[in-house]
Short mmCIF file of C-alpha atoms (C1' of nucleotides) in Angstrom, two decimals:
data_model
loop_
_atom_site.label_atom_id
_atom_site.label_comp_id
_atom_site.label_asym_id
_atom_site.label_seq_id
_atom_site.Cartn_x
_atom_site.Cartn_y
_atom_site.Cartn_z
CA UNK N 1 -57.84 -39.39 -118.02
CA UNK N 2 -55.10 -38.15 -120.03
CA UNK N 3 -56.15 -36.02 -123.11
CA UNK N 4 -53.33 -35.90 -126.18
CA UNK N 5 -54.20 -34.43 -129.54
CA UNK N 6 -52.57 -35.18 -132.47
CA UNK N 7 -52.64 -32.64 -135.69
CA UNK N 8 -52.72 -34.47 -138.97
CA UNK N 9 -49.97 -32.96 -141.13
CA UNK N 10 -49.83 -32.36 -145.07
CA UNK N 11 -48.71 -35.70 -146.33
CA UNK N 12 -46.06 -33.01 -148.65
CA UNK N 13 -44.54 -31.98 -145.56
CA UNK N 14 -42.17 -35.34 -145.24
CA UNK N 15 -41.71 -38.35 -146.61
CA UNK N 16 -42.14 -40.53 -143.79
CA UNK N 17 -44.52 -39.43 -141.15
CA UNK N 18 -42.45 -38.72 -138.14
CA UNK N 19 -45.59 -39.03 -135.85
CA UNK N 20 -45.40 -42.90 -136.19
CA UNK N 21 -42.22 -43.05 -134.95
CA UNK N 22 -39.82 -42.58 -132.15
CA UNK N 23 -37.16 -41.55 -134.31
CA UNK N 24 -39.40 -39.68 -136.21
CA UNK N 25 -40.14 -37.46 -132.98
CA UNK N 26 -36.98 -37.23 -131.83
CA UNK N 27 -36.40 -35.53 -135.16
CA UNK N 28 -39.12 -33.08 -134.54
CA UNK N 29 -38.46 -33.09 -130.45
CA UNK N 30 -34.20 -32.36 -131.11
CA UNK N 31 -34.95 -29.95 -134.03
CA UNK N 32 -37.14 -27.58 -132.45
CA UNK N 33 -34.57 -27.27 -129.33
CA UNK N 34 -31.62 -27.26 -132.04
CA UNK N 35 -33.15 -24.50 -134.48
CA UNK N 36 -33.74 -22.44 -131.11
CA UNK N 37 -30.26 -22.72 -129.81
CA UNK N 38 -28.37 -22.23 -133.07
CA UNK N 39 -30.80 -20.23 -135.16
CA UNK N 40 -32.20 -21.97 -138.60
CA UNK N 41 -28.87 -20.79 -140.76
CA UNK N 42 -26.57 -22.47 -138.32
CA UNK N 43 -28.42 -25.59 -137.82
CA UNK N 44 -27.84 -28.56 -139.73
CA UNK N 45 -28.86 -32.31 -140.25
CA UNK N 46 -25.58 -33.40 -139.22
CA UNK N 47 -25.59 -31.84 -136.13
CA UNK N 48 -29.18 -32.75 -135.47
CA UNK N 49 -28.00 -36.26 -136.04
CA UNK N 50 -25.07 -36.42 -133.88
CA UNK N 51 -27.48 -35.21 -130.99
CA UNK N 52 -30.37 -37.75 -131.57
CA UNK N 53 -28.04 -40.36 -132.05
CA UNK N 54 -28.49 -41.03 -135.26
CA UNK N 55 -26.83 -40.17 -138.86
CA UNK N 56 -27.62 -38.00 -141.62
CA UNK N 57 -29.26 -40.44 -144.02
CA UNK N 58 -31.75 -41.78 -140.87
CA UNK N 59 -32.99 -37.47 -141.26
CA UNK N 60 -33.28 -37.46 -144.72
CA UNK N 61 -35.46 -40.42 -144.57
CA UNK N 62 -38.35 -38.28 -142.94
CA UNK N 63 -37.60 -34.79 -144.58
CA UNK N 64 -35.97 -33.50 -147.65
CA UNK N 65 -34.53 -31.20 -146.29
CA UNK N 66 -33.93 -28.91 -143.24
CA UNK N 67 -36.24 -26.57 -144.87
CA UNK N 68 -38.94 -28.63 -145.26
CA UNK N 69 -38.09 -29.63 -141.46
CA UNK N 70 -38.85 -26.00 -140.54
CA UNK N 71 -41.76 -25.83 -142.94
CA UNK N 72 -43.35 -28.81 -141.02
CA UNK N 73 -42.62 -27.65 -137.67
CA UNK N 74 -44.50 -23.90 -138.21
CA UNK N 75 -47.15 -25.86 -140.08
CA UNK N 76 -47.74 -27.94 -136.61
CA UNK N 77 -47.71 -24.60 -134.92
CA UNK N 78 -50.33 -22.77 -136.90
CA UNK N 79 -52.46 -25.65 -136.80
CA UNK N 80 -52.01 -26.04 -132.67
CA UNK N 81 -52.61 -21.99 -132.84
CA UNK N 82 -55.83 -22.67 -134.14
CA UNK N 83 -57.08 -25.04 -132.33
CA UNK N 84 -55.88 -23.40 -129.23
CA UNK N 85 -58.13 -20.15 -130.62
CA UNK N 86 -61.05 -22.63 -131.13
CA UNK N 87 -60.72 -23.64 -127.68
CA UNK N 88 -60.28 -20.25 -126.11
CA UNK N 89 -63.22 -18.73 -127.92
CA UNK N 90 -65.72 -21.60 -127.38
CA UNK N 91 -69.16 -20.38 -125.60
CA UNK N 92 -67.38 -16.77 -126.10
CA UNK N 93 -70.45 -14.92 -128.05
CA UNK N 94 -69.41 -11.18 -127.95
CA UNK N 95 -66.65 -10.70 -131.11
CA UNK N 96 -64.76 -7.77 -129.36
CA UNK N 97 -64.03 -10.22 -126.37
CA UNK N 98 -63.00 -13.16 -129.22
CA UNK N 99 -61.07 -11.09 -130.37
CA UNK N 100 -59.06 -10.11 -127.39
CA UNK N 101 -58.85 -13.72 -126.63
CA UNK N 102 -57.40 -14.29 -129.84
CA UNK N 103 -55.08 -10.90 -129.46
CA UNK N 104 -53.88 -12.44 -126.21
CA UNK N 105 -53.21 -15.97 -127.58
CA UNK N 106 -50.61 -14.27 -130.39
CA UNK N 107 -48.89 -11.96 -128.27
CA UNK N 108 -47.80 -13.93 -125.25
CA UNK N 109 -45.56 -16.81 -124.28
CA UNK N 110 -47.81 -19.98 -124.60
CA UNK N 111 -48.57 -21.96 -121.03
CA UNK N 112 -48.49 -25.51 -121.76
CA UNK N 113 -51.98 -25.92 -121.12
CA UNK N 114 -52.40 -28.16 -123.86
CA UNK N 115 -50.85 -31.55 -123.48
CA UNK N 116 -48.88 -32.85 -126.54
CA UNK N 117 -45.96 -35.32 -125.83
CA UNK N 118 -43.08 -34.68 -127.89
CA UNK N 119 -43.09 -30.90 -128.41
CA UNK N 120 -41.90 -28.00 -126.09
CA UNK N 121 -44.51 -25.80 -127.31
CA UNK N 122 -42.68 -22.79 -125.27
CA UNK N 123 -39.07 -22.49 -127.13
CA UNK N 124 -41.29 -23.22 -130.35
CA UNK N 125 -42.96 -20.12 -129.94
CA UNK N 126 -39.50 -18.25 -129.90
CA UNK N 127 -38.88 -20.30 -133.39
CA UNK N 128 -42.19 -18.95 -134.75
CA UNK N 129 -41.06 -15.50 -133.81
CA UNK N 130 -37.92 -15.34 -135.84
CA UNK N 131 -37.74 -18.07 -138.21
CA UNK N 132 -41.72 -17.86 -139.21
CA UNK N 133 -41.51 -16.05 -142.24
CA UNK N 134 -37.95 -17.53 -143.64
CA UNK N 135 -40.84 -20.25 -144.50
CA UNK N 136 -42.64 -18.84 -147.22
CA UNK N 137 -39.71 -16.34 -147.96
CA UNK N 138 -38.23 -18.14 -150.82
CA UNK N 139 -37.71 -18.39 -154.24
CA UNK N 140 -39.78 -21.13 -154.10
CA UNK N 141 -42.58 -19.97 -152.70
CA UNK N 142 -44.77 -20.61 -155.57
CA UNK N 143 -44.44 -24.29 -155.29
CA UNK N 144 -44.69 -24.33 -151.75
CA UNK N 145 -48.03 -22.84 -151.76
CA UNK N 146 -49.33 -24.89 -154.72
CA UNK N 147 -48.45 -28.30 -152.36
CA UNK N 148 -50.69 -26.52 -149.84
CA UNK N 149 -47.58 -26.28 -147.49
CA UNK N 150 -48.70 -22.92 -145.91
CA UNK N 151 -52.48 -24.37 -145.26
CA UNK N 152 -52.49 -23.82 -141.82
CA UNK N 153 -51.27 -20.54 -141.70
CA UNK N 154 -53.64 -18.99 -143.87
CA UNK N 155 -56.87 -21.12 -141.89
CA UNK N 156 -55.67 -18.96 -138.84
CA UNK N 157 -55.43 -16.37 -140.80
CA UNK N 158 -59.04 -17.30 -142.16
CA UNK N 159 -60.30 -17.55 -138.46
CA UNK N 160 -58.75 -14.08 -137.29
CA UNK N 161 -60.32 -12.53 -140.54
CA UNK N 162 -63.57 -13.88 -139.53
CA UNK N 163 -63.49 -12.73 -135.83
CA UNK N 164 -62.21 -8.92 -137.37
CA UNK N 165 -65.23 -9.20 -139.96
CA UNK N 166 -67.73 -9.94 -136.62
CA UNK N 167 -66.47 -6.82 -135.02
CA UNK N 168 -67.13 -4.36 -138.13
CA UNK N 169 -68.90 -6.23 -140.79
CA UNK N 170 -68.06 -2.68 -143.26
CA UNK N 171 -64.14 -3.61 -142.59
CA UNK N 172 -62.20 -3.44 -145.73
CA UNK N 173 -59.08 -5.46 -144.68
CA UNK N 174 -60.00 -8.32 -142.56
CA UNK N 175 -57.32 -10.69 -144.34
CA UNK N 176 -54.44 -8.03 -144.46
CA UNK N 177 -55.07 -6.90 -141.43
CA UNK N 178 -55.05 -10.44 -139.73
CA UNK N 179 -51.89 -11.53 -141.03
CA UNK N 180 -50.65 -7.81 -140.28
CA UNK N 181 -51.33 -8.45 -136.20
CA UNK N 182 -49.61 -11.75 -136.67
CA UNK N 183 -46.32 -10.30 -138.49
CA UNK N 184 -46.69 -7.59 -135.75
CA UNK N 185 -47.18 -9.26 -132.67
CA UNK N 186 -43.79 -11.68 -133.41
CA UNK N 187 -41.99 -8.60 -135.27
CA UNK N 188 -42.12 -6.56 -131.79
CA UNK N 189 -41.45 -9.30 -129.60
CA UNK N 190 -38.23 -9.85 -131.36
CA UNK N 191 -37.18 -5.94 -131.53
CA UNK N 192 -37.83 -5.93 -127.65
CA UNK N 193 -35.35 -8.56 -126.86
CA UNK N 194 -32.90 -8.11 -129.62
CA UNK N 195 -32.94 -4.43 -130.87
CA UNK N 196 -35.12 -2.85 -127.91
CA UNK N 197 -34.80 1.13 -128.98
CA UNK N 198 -37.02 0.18 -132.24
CA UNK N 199 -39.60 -0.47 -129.74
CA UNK N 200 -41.76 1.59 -127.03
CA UNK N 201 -41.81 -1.51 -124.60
CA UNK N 202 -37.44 -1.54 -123.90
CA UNK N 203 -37.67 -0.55 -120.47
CA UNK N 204 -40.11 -3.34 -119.13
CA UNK N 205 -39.72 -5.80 -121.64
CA UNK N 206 -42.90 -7.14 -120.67
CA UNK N 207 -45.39 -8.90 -123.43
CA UNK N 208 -48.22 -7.40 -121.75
CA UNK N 209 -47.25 -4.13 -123.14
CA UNK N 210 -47.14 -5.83 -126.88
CA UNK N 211 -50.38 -7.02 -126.75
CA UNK N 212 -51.90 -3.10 -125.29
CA UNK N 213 -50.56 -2.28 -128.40
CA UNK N 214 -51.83 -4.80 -130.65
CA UNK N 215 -55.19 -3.96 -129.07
CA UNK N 216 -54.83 -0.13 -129.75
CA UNK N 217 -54.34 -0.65 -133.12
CA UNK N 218 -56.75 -3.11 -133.95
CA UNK N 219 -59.23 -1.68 -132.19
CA UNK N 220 -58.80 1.21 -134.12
CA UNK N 221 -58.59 0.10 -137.23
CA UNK N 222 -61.81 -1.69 -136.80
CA UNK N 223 -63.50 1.60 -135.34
CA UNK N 224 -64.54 -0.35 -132.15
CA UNK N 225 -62.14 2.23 -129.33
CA UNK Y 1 -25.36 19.48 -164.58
CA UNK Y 2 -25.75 15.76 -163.22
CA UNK Y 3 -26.02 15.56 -159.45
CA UNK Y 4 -24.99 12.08 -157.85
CA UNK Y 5 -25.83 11.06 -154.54
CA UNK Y 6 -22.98 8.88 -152.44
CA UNK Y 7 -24.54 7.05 -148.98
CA UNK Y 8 -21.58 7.06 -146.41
CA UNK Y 9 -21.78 3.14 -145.11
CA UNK Y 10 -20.50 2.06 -141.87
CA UNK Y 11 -16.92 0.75 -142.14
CA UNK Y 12 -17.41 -2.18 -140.24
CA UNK Y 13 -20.52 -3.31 -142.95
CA UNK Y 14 -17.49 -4.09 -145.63
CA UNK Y 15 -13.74 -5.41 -145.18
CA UNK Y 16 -12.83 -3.12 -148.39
CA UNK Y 17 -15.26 -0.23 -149.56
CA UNK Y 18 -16.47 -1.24 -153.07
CA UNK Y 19 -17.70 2.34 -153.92
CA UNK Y 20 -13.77 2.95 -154.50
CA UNK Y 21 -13.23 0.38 -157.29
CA UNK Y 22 -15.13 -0.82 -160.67
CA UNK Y 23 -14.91 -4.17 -159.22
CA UNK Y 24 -16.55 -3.00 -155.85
CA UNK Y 25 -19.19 -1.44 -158.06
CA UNK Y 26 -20.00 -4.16 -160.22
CA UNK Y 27 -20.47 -6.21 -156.43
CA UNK Y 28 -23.14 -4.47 -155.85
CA UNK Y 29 -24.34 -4.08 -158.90
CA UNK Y 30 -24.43 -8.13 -159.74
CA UNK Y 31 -25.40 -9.39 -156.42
CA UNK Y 32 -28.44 -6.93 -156.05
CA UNK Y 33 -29.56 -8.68 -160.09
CA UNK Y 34 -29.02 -12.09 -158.59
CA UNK Y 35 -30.39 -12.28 -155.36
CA UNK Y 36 -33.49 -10.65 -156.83
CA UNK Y 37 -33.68 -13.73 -159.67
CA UNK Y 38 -32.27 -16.62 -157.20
CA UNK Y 39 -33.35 -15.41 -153.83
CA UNK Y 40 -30.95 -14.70 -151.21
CA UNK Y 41 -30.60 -18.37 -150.04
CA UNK Y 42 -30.02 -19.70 -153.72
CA UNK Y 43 -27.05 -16.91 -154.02
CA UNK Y 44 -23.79 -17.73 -153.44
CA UNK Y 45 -20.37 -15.72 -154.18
CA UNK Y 46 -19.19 -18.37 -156.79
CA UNK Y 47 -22.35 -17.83 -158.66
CA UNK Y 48 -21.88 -13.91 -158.18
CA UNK Y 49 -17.95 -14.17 -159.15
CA UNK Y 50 -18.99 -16.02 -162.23
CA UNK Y 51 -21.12 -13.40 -163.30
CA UNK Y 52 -19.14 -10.96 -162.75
CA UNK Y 53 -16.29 -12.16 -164.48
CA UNK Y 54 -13.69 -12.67 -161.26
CA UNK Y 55 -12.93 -14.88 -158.45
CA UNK Y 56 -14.54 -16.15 -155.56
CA UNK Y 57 -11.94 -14.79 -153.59
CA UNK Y 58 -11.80 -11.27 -155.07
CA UNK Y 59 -15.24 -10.86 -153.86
CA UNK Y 60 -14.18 -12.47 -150.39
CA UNK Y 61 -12.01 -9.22 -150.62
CA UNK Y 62 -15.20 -7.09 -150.13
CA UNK Y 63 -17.84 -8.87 -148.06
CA UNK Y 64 -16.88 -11.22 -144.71
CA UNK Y 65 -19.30 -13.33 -146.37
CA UNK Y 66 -23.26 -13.38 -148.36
CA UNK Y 67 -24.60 -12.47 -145.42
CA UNK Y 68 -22.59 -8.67 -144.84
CA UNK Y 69 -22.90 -8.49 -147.99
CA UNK Y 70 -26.77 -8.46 -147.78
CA UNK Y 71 -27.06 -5.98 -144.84
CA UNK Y 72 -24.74 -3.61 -146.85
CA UNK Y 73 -26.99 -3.87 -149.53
CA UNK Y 74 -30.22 -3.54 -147.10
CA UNK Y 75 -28.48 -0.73 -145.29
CA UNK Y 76 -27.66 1.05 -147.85
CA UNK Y 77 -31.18 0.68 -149.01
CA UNK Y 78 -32.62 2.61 -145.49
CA UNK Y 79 -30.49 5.06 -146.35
CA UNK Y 80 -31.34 6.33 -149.58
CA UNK Y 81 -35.03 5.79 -148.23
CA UNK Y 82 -34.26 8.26 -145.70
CA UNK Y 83 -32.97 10.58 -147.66
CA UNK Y 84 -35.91 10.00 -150.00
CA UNK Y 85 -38.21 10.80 -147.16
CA UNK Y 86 -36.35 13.99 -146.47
CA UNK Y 87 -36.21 15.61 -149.72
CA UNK Y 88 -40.24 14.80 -150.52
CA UNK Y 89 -41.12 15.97 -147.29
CA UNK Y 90 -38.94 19.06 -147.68
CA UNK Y 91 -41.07 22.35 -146.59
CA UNK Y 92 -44.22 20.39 -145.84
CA UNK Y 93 -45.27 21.56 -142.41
CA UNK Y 94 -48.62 19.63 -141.84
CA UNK Y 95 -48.01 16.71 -139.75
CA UNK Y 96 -50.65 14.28 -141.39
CA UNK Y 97 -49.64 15.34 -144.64
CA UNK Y 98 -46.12 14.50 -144.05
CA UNK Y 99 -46.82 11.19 -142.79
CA UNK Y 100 -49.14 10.48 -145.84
CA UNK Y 101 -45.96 11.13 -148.17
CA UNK Y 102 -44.31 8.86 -146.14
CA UNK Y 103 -46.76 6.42 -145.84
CA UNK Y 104 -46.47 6.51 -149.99
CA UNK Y 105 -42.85 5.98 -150.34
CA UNK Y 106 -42.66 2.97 -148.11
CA UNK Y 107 -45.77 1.23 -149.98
CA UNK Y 108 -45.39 1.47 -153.27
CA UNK Y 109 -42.35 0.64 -156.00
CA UNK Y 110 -39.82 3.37 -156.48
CA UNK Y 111 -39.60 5.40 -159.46
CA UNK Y 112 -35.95 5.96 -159.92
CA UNK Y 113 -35.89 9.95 -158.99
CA UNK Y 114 -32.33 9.90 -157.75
CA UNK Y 115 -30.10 9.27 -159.59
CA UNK Y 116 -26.97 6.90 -158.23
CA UNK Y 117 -24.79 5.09 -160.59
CA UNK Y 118 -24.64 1.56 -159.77
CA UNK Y 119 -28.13 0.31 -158.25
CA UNK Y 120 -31.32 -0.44 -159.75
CA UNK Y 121 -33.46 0.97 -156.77
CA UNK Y 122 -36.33 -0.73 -157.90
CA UNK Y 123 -35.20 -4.01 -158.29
CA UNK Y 124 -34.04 -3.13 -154.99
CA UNK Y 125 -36.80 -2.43 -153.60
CA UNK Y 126 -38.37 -6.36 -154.27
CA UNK Y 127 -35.13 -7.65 -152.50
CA UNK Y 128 -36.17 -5.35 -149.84
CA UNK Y 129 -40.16 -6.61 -149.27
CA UNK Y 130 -38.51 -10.76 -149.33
CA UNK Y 131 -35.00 -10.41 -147.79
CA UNK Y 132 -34.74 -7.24 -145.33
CA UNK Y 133 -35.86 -9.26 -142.06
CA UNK Y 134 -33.07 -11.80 -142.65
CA UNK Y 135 -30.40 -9.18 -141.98
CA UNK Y 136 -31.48 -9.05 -138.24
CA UNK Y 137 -33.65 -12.54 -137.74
CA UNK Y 138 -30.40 -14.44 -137.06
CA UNK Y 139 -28.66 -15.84 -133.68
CA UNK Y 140 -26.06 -13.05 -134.01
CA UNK Y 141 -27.98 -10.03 -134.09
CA UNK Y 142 -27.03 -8.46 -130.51
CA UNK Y 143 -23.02 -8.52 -132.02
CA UNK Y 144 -24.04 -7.25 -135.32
CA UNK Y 145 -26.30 -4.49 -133.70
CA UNK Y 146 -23.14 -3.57 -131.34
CA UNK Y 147 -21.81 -3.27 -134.99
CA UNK Y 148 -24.00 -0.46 -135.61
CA UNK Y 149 -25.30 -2.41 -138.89
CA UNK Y 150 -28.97 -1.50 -138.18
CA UNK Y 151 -28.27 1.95 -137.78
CA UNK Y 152 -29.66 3.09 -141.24
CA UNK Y 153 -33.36 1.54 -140.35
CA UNK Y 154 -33.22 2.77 -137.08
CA UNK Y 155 -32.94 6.10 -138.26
CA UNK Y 156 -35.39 5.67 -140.77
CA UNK Y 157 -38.04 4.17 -138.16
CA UNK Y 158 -37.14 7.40 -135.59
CA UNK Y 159 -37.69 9.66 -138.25
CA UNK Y 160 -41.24 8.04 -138.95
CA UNK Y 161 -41.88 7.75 -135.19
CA UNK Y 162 -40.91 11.58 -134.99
CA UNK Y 163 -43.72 11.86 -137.78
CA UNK Y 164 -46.29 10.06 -135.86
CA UNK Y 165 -45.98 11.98 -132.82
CA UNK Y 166 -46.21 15.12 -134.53
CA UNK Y 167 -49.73 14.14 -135.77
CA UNK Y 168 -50.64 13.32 -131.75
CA UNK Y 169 -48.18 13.71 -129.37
CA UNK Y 170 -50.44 12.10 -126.92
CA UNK Y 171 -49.65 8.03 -128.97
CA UNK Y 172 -47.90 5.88 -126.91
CA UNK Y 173 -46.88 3.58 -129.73
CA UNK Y 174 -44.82 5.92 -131.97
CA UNK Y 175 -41.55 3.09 -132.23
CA UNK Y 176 -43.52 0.40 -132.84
CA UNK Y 177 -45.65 1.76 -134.97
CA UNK Y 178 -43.75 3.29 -136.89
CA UNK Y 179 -41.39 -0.89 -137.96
CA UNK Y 180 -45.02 -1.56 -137.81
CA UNK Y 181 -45.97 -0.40 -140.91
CA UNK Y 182 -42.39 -0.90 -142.68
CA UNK Y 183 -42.42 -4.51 -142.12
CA UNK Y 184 -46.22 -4.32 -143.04
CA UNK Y 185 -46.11 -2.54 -146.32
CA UNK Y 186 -43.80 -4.83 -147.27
CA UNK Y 187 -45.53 -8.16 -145.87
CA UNK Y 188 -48.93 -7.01 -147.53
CA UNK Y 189 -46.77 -6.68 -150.68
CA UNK Y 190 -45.09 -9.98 -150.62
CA UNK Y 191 -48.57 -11.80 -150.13
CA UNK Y 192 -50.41 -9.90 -152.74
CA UNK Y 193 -48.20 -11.26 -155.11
CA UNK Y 194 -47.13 -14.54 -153.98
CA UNK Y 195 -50.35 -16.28 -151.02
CA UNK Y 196 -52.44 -13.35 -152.87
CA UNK Y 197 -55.38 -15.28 -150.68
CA UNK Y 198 -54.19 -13.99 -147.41
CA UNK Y 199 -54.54 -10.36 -148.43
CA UNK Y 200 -57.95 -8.48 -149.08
CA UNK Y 201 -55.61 -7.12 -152.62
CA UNK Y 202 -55.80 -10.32 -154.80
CA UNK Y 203 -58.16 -8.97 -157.24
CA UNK Y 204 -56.19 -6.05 -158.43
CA UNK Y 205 -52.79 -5.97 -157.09
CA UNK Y 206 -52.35 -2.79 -156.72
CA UNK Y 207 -50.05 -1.39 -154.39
CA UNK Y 208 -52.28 1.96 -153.93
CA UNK Y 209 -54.73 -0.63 -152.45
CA UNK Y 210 -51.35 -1.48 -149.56
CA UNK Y 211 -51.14 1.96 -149.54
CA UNK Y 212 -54.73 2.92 -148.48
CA UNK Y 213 -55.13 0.00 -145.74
CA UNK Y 214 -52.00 1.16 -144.48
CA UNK Y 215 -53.26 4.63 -144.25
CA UNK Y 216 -56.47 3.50 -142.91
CA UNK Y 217 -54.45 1.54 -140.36
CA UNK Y 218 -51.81 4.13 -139.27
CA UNK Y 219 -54.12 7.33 -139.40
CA UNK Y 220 -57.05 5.13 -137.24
CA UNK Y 221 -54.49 4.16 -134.57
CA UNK Y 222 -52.63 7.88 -133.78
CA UNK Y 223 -56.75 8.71 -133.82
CA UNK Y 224 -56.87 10.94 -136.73
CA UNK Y 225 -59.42 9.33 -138.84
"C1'" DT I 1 -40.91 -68.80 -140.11
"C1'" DT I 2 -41.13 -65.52 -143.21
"C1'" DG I 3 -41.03 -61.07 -144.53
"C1'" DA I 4 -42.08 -56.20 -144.25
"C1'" DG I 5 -40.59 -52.03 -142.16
"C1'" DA I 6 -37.32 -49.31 -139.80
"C1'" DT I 7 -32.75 -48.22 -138.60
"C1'" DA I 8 -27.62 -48.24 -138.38
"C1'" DA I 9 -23.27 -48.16 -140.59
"C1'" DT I 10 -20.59 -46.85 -144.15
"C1'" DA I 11 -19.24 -44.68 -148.31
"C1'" DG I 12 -19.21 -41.36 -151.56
"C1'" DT I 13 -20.27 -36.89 -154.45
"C1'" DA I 14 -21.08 -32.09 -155.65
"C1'" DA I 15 -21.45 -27.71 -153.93
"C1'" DT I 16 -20.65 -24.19 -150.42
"C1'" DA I 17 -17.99 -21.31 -147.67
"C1'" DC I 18 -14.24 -20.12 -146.94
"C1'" DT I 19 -8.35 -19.19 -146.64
"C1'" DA I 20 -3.76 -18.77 -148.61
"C1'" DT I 21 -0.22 -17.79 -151.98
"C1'" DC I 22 1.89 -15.72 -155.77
"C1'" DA I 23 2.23 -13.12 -159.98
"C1'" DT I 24 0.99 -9.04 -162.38
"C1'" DA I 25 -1.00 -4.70 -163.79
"C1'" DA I 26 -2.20 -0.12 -162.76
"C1'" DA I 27 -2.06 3.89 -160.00
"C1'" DA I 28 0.09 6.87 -156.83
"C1'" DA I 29 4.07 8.59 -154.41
"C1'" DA I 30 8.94 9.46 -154.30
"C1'" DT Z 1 11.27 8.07 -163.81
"C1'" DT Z 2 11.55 4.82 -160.45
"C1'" DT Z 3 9.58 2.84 -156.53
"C1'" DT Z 4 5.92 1.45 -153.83
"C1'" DT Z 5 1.37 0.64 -152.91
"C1'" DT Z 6 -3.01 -1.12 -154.19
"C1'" DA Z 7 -6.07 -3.98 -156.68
"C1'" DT Z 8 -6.84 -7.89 -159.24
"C1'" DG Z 9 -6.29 -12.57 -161.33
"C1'" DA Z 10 -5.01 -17.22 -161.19
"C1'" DT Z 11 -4.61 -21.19 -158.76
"C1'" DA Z 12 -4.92 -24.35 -155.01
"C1'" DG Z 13 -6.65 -26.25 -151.10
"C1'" DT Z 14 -9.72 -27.33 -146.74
"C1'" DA Z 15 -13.77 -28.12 -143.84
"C1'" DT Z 16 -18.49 -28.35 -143.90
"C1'" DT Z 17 -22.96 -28.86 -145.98
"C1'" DA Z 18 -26.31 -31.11 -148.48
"C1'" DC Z 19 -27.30 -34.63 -150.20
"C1'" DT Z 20 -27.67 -40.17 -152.44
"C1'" DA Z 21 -26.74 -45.08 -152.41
"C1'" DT Z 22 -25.84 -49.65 -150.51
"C1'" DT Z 23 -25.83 -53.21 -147.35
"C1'" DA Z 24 -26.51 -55.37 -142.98
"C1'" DT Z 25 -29.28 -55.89 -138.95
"C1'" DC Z 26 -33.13 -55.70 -135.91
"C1'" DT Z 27 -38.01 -56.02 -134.63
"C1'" DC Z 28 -42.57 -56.94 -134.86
"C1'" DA Z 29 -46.55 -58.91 -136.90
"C1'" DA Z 30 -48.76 -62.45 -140.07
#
DNA sequence: TTGAGATAATAGTAATACTATCATAAAAAA
DNA sequence: TTTTTTATGATAGTATTACTATTATCTCAA
């Protein structure tokens, strides 16, 4: 038996569902290898068409425009987060352990152990690291948000908060401090790759040493060390 | 007597310095007004040379591109913040005091006590919290960091990280704290008033409610609580 | 067999991100 | 005072990006 999830995506996010077709995931397939070669500001639709195969217009007809493309692709990865955090902590009672779990799922280079057919969840991760926030850092925020683009971010967010709240039920910044373990975990993965001396992990480079730190401070914060 | 403050920038941030000319002035002073109101994507150097009253290409004189053009603006920013953090913590010997003042001037908006002629520090400070990661979350960051253009913010975070281990020698973490709760206070900051729901702030946004979780957060972890 | 849905091919536009050239005005050096 | 440097303005031009529009073709399902 082979297993395959799907995650069912904010209709706002495109304008032709590139799930129900093979060009359609070649879009999101090519993209997510194309945004991690060239970085989002390089990357374009033209060049994403000349290496599907395809032309510009064929793009447009799924997404707006490459923002929206990046928008879409996060929004997948949130929502695969979370379900990979559901999975993880299932039958996992004591909070302090959840939480590690979850801790442990943020900080570290995914394993494929989830089987989804067009998406190389591993390079994505290094997209979510430092492209993540260019997402809701616009000018247009506002409207993104109101067409519930960021959804799955802030149920993860949600979830974590939860999990933080069933550590220390007196905590006063569940929320903040959930997206703050996020924004940290990605923030100090990138600084030990690209500008290692802002970090105290240069010398192994070794993710293992993020997450010890991730777990110091949360742990502290929640009173629980 | 009027005292003025001048930051010395790294030569290789600019292609001509514009604190020698009116025209290099008014740069910085228009671009900082319009990537505030457009966003730094939404800003381009026809927009800016319309403003200002010249040419594209006289501002192509100045800046390589938008892009140098922000870091000099975001460097230049770390700068004056570390200056700022030197004078206010000026013959203050306790540790944990210290790192409380600091704490303070990262989370919450500037009043303008310096005087320098041709920023608005405050306005400043918003194009800080939405636009500072974009001047090293790009797929030439290892050549611009040979470039030295991260210097200011690396100071800024060793002088924080000097802070930290002052309060407890014993923290492992005093690097990565210390970009920790930069990148935080401004994070918590952007949410609060734009995805207000993923921040335990909504209600009042108030930045002395950043500025207590990130106490809570900072003086928890280096186990001084 | 018809027709809906998807794609390819082509064309075209406005804006962006630059580079180059030349004339001129102002400031500094001779 | 004259010469030279420096800064700016005016103008022009190119490649690329970010789109929109149109038409022809192909495929699959009713």
């Amino acid at each position: 038996m082979e297993l395959q999830i799907q995650i069912k995506m904010n209709e706002k996010l495109y304008l032709r569902d590139p799930e129900h077709t093979e060009l359609g995931k070649n879009i999101i397939l090519h993209s997510i290898k194309m945004i991690y070669k060239l970085g989002f500001e390089s990357f374009t639709f033209r060049k994403l068409a000349l290496d599907i195969g395809t032309t510009e217009a064929g793009i447009y007809r799924y997404f707006e425009n490459k923002h929206r493309l990046l928008v879409y692709i996060i929004a997948w990865y949130w929502s695969w987060l979370e379900y990979r955090v559901k999975i993880h902590t299932y039958n996992i009672y004591n909070p302090e352990e959840r939480l590690r779990i979850v801790l442990k799922l943020l900080a570290t280079t995914v394993e494929d152990d989830i089987q989804t057919s067009h998406v190389n969840e591993s390079i994505l991760h290094q997209i979510i690291i430092a492209e993540s926030t260019k997402a809701f850092m616009t000018n247009h925020v506002t409207d993104d948000n109101k067409d519930q683009l960021f959804k799955p971010y802030k149920d993860l967010c949600k979830a974590i908060g939860d999990f933080i709240l069933a550590c220390n039920p007196n905590y006063k910044y569940p929320k903040s401090l959930a997206n703050s373990i996020i924004e940290i975990a990605h923030i100090q993965n990138f600084f030990m790759h690209n500008l290692p001396a802002l970090t105290d992990f240069a010398d192994e480079k070794d993710e293992s040493k993020i997450l010890e730190f991730l777990e110091d401070l949360v742990f502290a914060s929640i009173g629980k060390y």
